[in-house]
Amino acid sequence: MIPHGRIIVILIPVKFELKPFRIGHIVVKHPVVLAPLAGYSDLPFRLLCRRFGAAYCTTEMMLDRMVLVCGKLHHRMMAMTGDDHPLAGQLIGNDPAEMARAAEELCRHGFDVIDLNFACPVHKALSRRRGGHLMGSPKIVNQIVDAVVAAADRPVTIKVRQKLKSADADDSFWEIAEHAFGAGAAAITVHARSVEAKYSGQADWDFLAAVKQRFADRTVIGSGDVTCPKKAVELLMHAKLDGVAAARGALGNPWFFRQVCDVAGGDAPYHPSLAEQKAILLEHFQGACDLYGSQGPKIMRKVGIRYARLHPTPTKIRMAFVEVKNAAQWHDVLERHYDDGVLQASCT
Ligand SMILES: Cc1cc2nc3c(=O)[nH]c(=O)nc-3n(C[C@H](O)[C@H](O)[C@H](O)COP(=O)(O)O)c2cc1C
């Protein structure tokens, strides 16, 4: 019996249908994809993300001329396995002919999609007129897109920012996007910040909505402030995008993609137990050691720090991972701070 004069509010969890989308002929089954992440979106991490639902991943950016020379770096960045598909290889560079040759190499190597980076805000890229710098030079971007589309026998996509400087208008963006789709690009990923803003301030989700409105029948993937699974669903709903890219939100949390399904279904996001976190940390460590050899523990130190936020005492765990210099110390952190009962990984 509801008493007179009182309003009862019943909270019904919002359900949201997660729809597949296409990149050219490729059907991507989960609309939340793993973003390109320099130093993180390598083979071991991608495989874990895929296990928990990521249906599409992108490598970290690879310099076009590094792709064209053989060597350890080339081998590690381009590493993939049969279950790591569909996979985009991301290129960064500024010379149309060199980018086209690197794209051909990525096609030969077995990447499913070639993604072109016109978004990177780091000083090294900008000072060499690559990445985000090119948001101020749409003519060069257009030449690169034309050359790569002509060279690649599979879908080509671009990753762009909203603009170069925060005070700029969006004209360059629209010129680049119109040209790219006209030239045959299969999708565009938009990080809704200026290059100048790097990763600070709020991403402009209204701009992402405007991009999707303008290119209603094209594939548009949004990026920016997808900090948790709830935000991923909110961005999909807000901007009516085909997909969103999980970047910082997925670092140290390969369960992110499964959690998105939970949230979309109206449930609380799954939280892995300490024993499960430990098992995944061990597997991630083993994968890194297989790929990077003796560099594995050093690389995994920064990765462990990212996982710490899932632990009940994140600051303590972060500090423990900061100290790690070798495999024995890595295992020691896991033994001391995570539930036991799983086999130790070895490192060569
Ligand atoms: C550590 C780190 C590395 C990144 N590396 C790349 C990269 O190699 N290529 C790229 O296109 N974007 C890269 N990004 C940008 C992300 O893909 C994403 O667009 C950006 O972080 C915005 O999403 P977020 O606010 O949800 O993190 C990187 C971001 C971070 C934090």
XYZ file of C-alpha atoms and ligand atoms in Angstrom:
379
model
C 0.000 0.000 0.000
C 1.533 3.306 -1.098
C 0.752 6.107 1.358
C -1.061 9.132 -0.088
C 1.060 12.097 -1.082
C 4.330 10.193 -1.284
C 6.135 9.634 -4.581
C 7.849 6.305 -4.854
C 10.739 6.282 -7.301
C 11.627 2.862 -8.629
C 15.032 2.743 -10.301
C 14.869 0.491 -13.330
C 18.313 -0.242 -14.765
C 18.571 1.120 -18.297
C 19.233 -1.571 -20.875
C 21.085 -0.708 -24.020
C 21.566 -2.937 -27.028
C 25.216 -3.322 -27.992
C 25.141 -3.622 -31.767
C 27.813 -4.962 -34.100
C 29.220 -2.586 -36.711
C 31.264 -2.848 -39.896
C 34.709 -1.716 -40.953
C 34.564 -2.391 -44.675
C 33.772 -6.084 -45.055
C 34.693 -6.824 -41.434
C 31.887 -7.232 -38.918
C 32.937 -6.118 -35.432
C 30.710 -7.888 -32.931
C 31.203 -5.598 -29.902
C 30.900 -1.809 -30.363
C 33.514 -1.080 -27.703
C 36.943 -1.718 -29.177
C 40.477 -1.540 -27.794
C 42.100 1.793 -28.711
C 45.667 2.059 -29.993
C 47.855 2.555 -26.911
C 51.594 3.109 -27.296
C 53.435 0.840 -24.872
C 50.294 -1.098 -23.966
C 48.151 -2.437 -26.853
C 50.659 -5.182 -27.638
C 49.947 -8.844 -28.354
C 49.756 -10.072 -24.709
C 47.304 -7.343 -23.677
C 45.190 -7.650 -26.812
C 44.759 -11.395 -26.282
C 43.506 -10.804 -22.738
C 41.124 -8.058 -23.885
C 39.776 -10.360 -26.589
C 39.165 -13.097 -24.023
C 36.924 -10.694 -22.128
C 35.016 -9.535 -25.173
C 37.059 -7.043 -27.217
C 36.166 -7.899 -30.807
C 38.525 -5.458 -32.515
C 41.902 -4.096 -31.499
C 44.524 -1.729 -32.882
C 48.276 -1.955 -32.359
C 50.213 0.932 -30.945
C 51.385 3.420 -33.573
C 54.261 2.165 -35.707
C 56.567 4.541 -37.537
C 56.299 3.862 -41.266
C 60.044 3.559 -41.796
C 60.419 1.191 -38.826
C 57.886 -1.104 -40.467
C 60.052 -1.112 -43.588
C 63.227 -2.219 -41.800
C 63.567 -5.610 -40.184
C 64.616 -5.870 -36.575
C 63.492 -6.726 -33.081
C 61.243 -3.682 -32.763
C 59.561 -4.533 -36.022
C 59.035 -8.116 -34.871
C 57.576 -7.149 -31.483
C 55.257 -4.411 -32.650
C 53.951 -6.493 -35.518
C 53.523 -9.692 -33.502
C 50.094 -11.288 -33.851
C 48.563 -14.751 -33.492
C 45.695 -16.518 -35.245
C 43.221 -15.538 -32.536
C 44.258 -11.858 -32.585
C 41.870 -10.831 -35.386
C 40.398 -8.616 -36.673
C 43.414 -6.435 -35.976
C 44.359 -2.982 -37.245
C 47.994 -2.020 -37.620
C 48.434 1.685 -36.980
C 50.959 3.713 -38.998
C 52.392 7.122 -38.286
C 54.431 9.140 -40.788
C 54.178 12.086 -43.135
C 55.404 10.944 -46.524
C 52.618 9.542 -48.736
C 54.919 7.164 -50.674
C 56.590 5.828 -47.536
C 53.254 5.406 -45.758
C 51.941 3.509 -48.792
C 54.941 1.148 -48.795
C 54.576 0.556 -45.049
C 50.843 -0.139 -45.543
C 51.691 -2.756 -48.189
C 54.066 -4.380 -45.707
C 51.347 -4.469 -43.042
C 48.973 -6.086 -45.550
C 51.596 -8.741 -46.393
C 52.112 -9.334 -42.691
C 48.406 -10.130 -42.172
C 46.850 -7.071 -40.547
C 43.143 -6.870 -41.383
C 42.917 -3.067 -41.393
C 45.431 -0.251 -41.905
C 44.852 2.662 -39.512
C 46.570 6.029 -40.085
C 47.498 8.178 -37.111
C 46.863 11.926 -37.481
C 46.198 12.405 -33.788
C 49.352 11.815 -31.721
C 50.112 14.891 -29.538
C 53.556 13.916 -28.194
C 56.369 16.368 -28.768
C 58.542 13.915 -30.713
C 55.790 13.316 -33.281
C 54.813 16.991 -33.560
C 58.399 18.204 -33.955
C 58.869 15.717 -36.823
C 55.616 16.884 -38.468
C 53.798 13.618 -37.861
C 50.644 12.512 -36.038
C 48.586 15.390 -34.647
C 50.753 17.965 -36.396
C 49.057 16.953 -39.650
C 45.640 18.113 -38.382
C 46.984 21.519 -39.440
C 47.939 20.260 -42.927
C 44.837 18.647 -44.429
C 46.364 18.567 -47.932
C 49.162 16.243 -46.758
C 46.687 14.078 -44.849
C 44.586 13.765 -48.001
C 47.629 12.765 -50.074
C 48.588 10.124 -47.501
C 45.049 8.726 -47.432
C 44.923 8.571 -51.250
C 48.312 6.827 -51.443
C 47.510 4.288 -48.728
C 44.022 3.489 -50.055
C 45.582 2.854 -53.477
C 48.321 0.637 -52.001
C 46.337 -1.410 -49.472
C 44.168 -4.337 -50.516
C 42.090 -4.092 -47.324
C 40.158 -1.476 -45.311
C 41.956 1.758 -44.454
C 40.840 3.855 -41.483
C 42.041 7.115 -39.966
C 42.479 8.334 -36.392
C 42.091 12.082 -36.043
C 41.594 14.751 -33.403
C 38.919 17.461 -33.482
C 41.444 20.173 -34.327
C 45.061 21.206 -33.932
C 44.801 24.163 -31.517
C 41.991 24.518 -29.012
C 41.131 27.992 -30.370
C 40.933 26.739 -33.994
C 37.679 26.156 -35.860
C 36.890 22.573 -36.918
C 37.410 23.240 -40.665
C 40.477 21.018 -41.079
C 38.675 18.158 -39.406
C 35.719 18.333 -41.812
C 38.011 18.663 -44.827
C 40.006 15.598 -43.750
C 36.933 13.529 -42.880
C 35.063 14.390 -46.117
C 38.108 13.571 -48.198
C 38.888 10.342 -46.360
C 35.387 8.911 -46.810
C 35.298 10.109 -50.413
C 38.646 8.408 -51.063
C 37.374 5.112 -49.680
C 38.314 5.106 -45.985
C 36.252 2.454 -44.211
C 35.972 4.218 -40.854
C 37.145 7.210 -38.896
C 38.066 7.306 -35.225
C 37.742 10.747 -33.684
C 39.419 11.732 -30.434
C 37.268 14.703 -29.463
C 40.002 16.948 -28.127
C 42.398 19.315 -29.831
C 45.966 18.121 -30.349
C 47.048 21.025 -28.159
C 44.890 19.757 -25.256
C 46.728 16.406 -25.351
C 44.746 14.401 -22.744
C 43.524 17.223 -20.526
C 40.082 18.792 -20.215
C 36.820 17.181 -21.203
C 36.383 15.419 -24.521
C 33.665 17.055 -26.628
C 31.026 14.332 -26.966
C 28.641 16.763 -28.686
C 31.221 17.076 -31.456
C 31.211 13.282 -31.813
C 27.414 13.392 -32.124
C 27.752 16.036 -34.856
C 30.289 13.893 -36.736
C 27.986 10.881 -36.678
C 25.044 13.040 -37.765
C 27.023 14.349 -40.744
C 28.307 10.885 -41.726
C 25.190 8.923 -40.822
C 25.863 6.072 -43.258
C 29.597 5.813 -42.502
C 31.413 4.096 -39.652
C 32.354 6.552 -36.915
C 34.186 5.479 -33.750
C 34.394 7.928 -30.859
C 37.259 8.378 -28.438
C 37.745 10.482 -25.341
C 36.856 10.081 -21.660
C 35.736 6.468 -21.931
C 37.067 6.144 -18.412
C 34.796 3.315 -17.235
C 32.306 0.846 -18.777
C 29.377 3.117 -17.878
C 30.965 5.979 -19.816
C 31.416 3.706 -22.839
C 27.683 2.976 -22.884
C 26.850 6.627 -22.228
C 28.987 7.782 -25.157
C 27.415 5.225 -27.498
C 23.963 6.440 -26.436
C 24.813 10.152 -26.469
C 26.482 10.378 -29.860
C 24.755 7.407 -31.556
C 28.146 6.192 -32.720
C 28.932 2.900 -34.401
C 31.671 2.212 -31.901
C 33.726 3.704 -29.117
C 37.383 3.108 -28.350
C 38.403 2.234 -24.796
C 41.841 3.667 -23.999
C 42.825 4.778 -20.478
C 39.726 3.051 -19.092
C 40.946 -0.311 -20.356
C 44.547 0.058 -19.179
C 45.133 -2.557 -16.493
C 41.569 -3.772 -16.934
C 41.096 -6.319 -19.732
C 37.720 -7.149 -18.144
C 36.492 -3.744 -19.381
C 34.722 -5.218 -22.437
C 32.792 -7.759 -20.385
C 31.907 -5.018 -17.883
C 30.434 -2.953 -20.741
C 28.074 -5.872 -21.507
C 27.086 -6.021 -17.823
C 26.331 -2.293 -17.688
C 24.452 -2.362 -21.009
C 22.361 -5.242 -19.654
C 21.464 -3.240 -16.546
C 23.769 -5.197 -14.220
C 26.641 -4.128 -11.996
C 30.002 -4.466 -13.750
C 31.830 -7.695 -13.013
C 34.682 -7.292 -10.542
C 37.407 -9.928 -10.777
C 38.479 -11.578 -7.522
C 42.070 -11.167 -6.352
C 42.790 -14.754 -7.394
C 41.530 -13.977 -10.897
C 43.522 -10.754 -11.071
C 46.602 -12.705 -10.030
C 46.049 -15.361 -12.703
C 45.643 -12.706 -15.408
C 48.661 -10.742 -14.165
C 50.722 -13.935 -14.371
C 49.477 -14.674 -17.860
C 50.135 -11.104 -18.970
C 53.642 -11.318 -17.486
C 54.361 -14.602 -19.254
C 53.134 -13.160 -22.560
C 55.373 -10.108 -22.128
C 58.398 -12.252 -21.307
C 57.740 -14.424 -24.369
C 57.548 -11.311 -26.550
C 60.174 -9.030 -24.983
C 62.584 -11.575 -23.435
C 64.738 -10.043 -20.684
C 62.948 -6.668 -21.116
C 59.679 -8.312 -20.001
C 59.836 -7.486 -16.245
C 60.695 -3.833 -16.907
C 57.814 -3.479 -19.349
C 55.436 -5.239 -16.970
C 56.261 -2.874 -14.117
C 54.258 -0.066 -15.737
C 51.525 -2.527 -16.701
C 51.258 -3.840 -13.117
C 50.901 -0.265 -11.882
C 47.834 0.073 -14.147
C 46.277 -3.135 -12.747
C 46.719 -1.834 -9.179
C 43.511 0.210 -9.340
C 41.445 -3.002 -9.242
C 43.066 -4.006 -5.935
C 41.430 -3.062 -2.609
C 44.633 -1.185 -1.607
C 45.681 0.412 -4.917
C 48.275 2.850 -3.568
C 50.151 0.114 -1.723
C 50.109 -2.155 -4.780
C 51.227 0.657 -7.077
C 54.207 1.299 -4.821
C 55.016 -2.417 -4.760
C 55.014 -2.648 -8.588
C 57.132 0.519 -8.871
C 59.972 -1.335 -7.123
C 59.911 -4.335 -9.484
C 63.133 -4.861 -11.465
C 63.076 -8.587 -12.246
C 60.865 -11.656 -12.484
C 61.503 -12.742 -8.866
C 60.351 -9.364 -7.530
C 57.278 -9.468 -9.779
C 56.261 -12.877 -8.403
C 56.970 -11.658 -4.890
C 54.458 -8.799 -5.288
C 51.833 -11.250 -6.499
C 52.550 -13.714 -3.668
C 52.395 -11.043 -1.008
C 49.405 -9.051 -2.243
C 47.214 -11.324 -4.338
C 45.514 -14.575 -3.496
C 47.696 -17.605 -4.231
C 47.013 -20.951 -5.821
C 48.170 -20.442 -9.410
C 51.357 -21.472 -11.179
C 54.222 -19.010 -11.433
C 55.171 -17.692 -14.864
C 58.802 -17.987 -15.908
C 60.834 -15.368 -17.686
C 63.762 -15.994 -20.008
C 49.366 5.696 -22.861
C 48.619 6.091 -24.095
C 49.105 5.717 -25.335
C 48.416 6.077 -26.508
N 48.904 5.661 -27.721
C 48.211 5.925 -28.849
C 48.667 5.449 -30.122
O 49.701 4.780 -30.238
N 47.916 5.764 -31.218
C 46.750 6.508 -31.131
O 46.107 6.754 -32.153
N 46.308 6.956 -29.941
C 46.993 6.680 -28.814
N 46.517 7.105 -27.599
C 45.219 7.826 -27.542
C 44.068 6.868 -27.210
O 43.914 5.895 -28.221
C 42.737 7.631 -27.024
O 42.369 8.241 -28.240
C 42.842 8.711 -25.932
O 43.504 8.211 -24.794
C 41.473 9.263 -25.537
O 40.696 8.316 -24.899
P 40.490 8.307 -23.275
O 40.224 9.753 -22.861
O 39.290 7.402 -23.077
O 41.746 7.768 -22.695
C 47.214 6.813 -26.427
C 46.725 7.188 -25.174
C 47.411 6.846 -24.019
C 46.851 7.270 -22.690
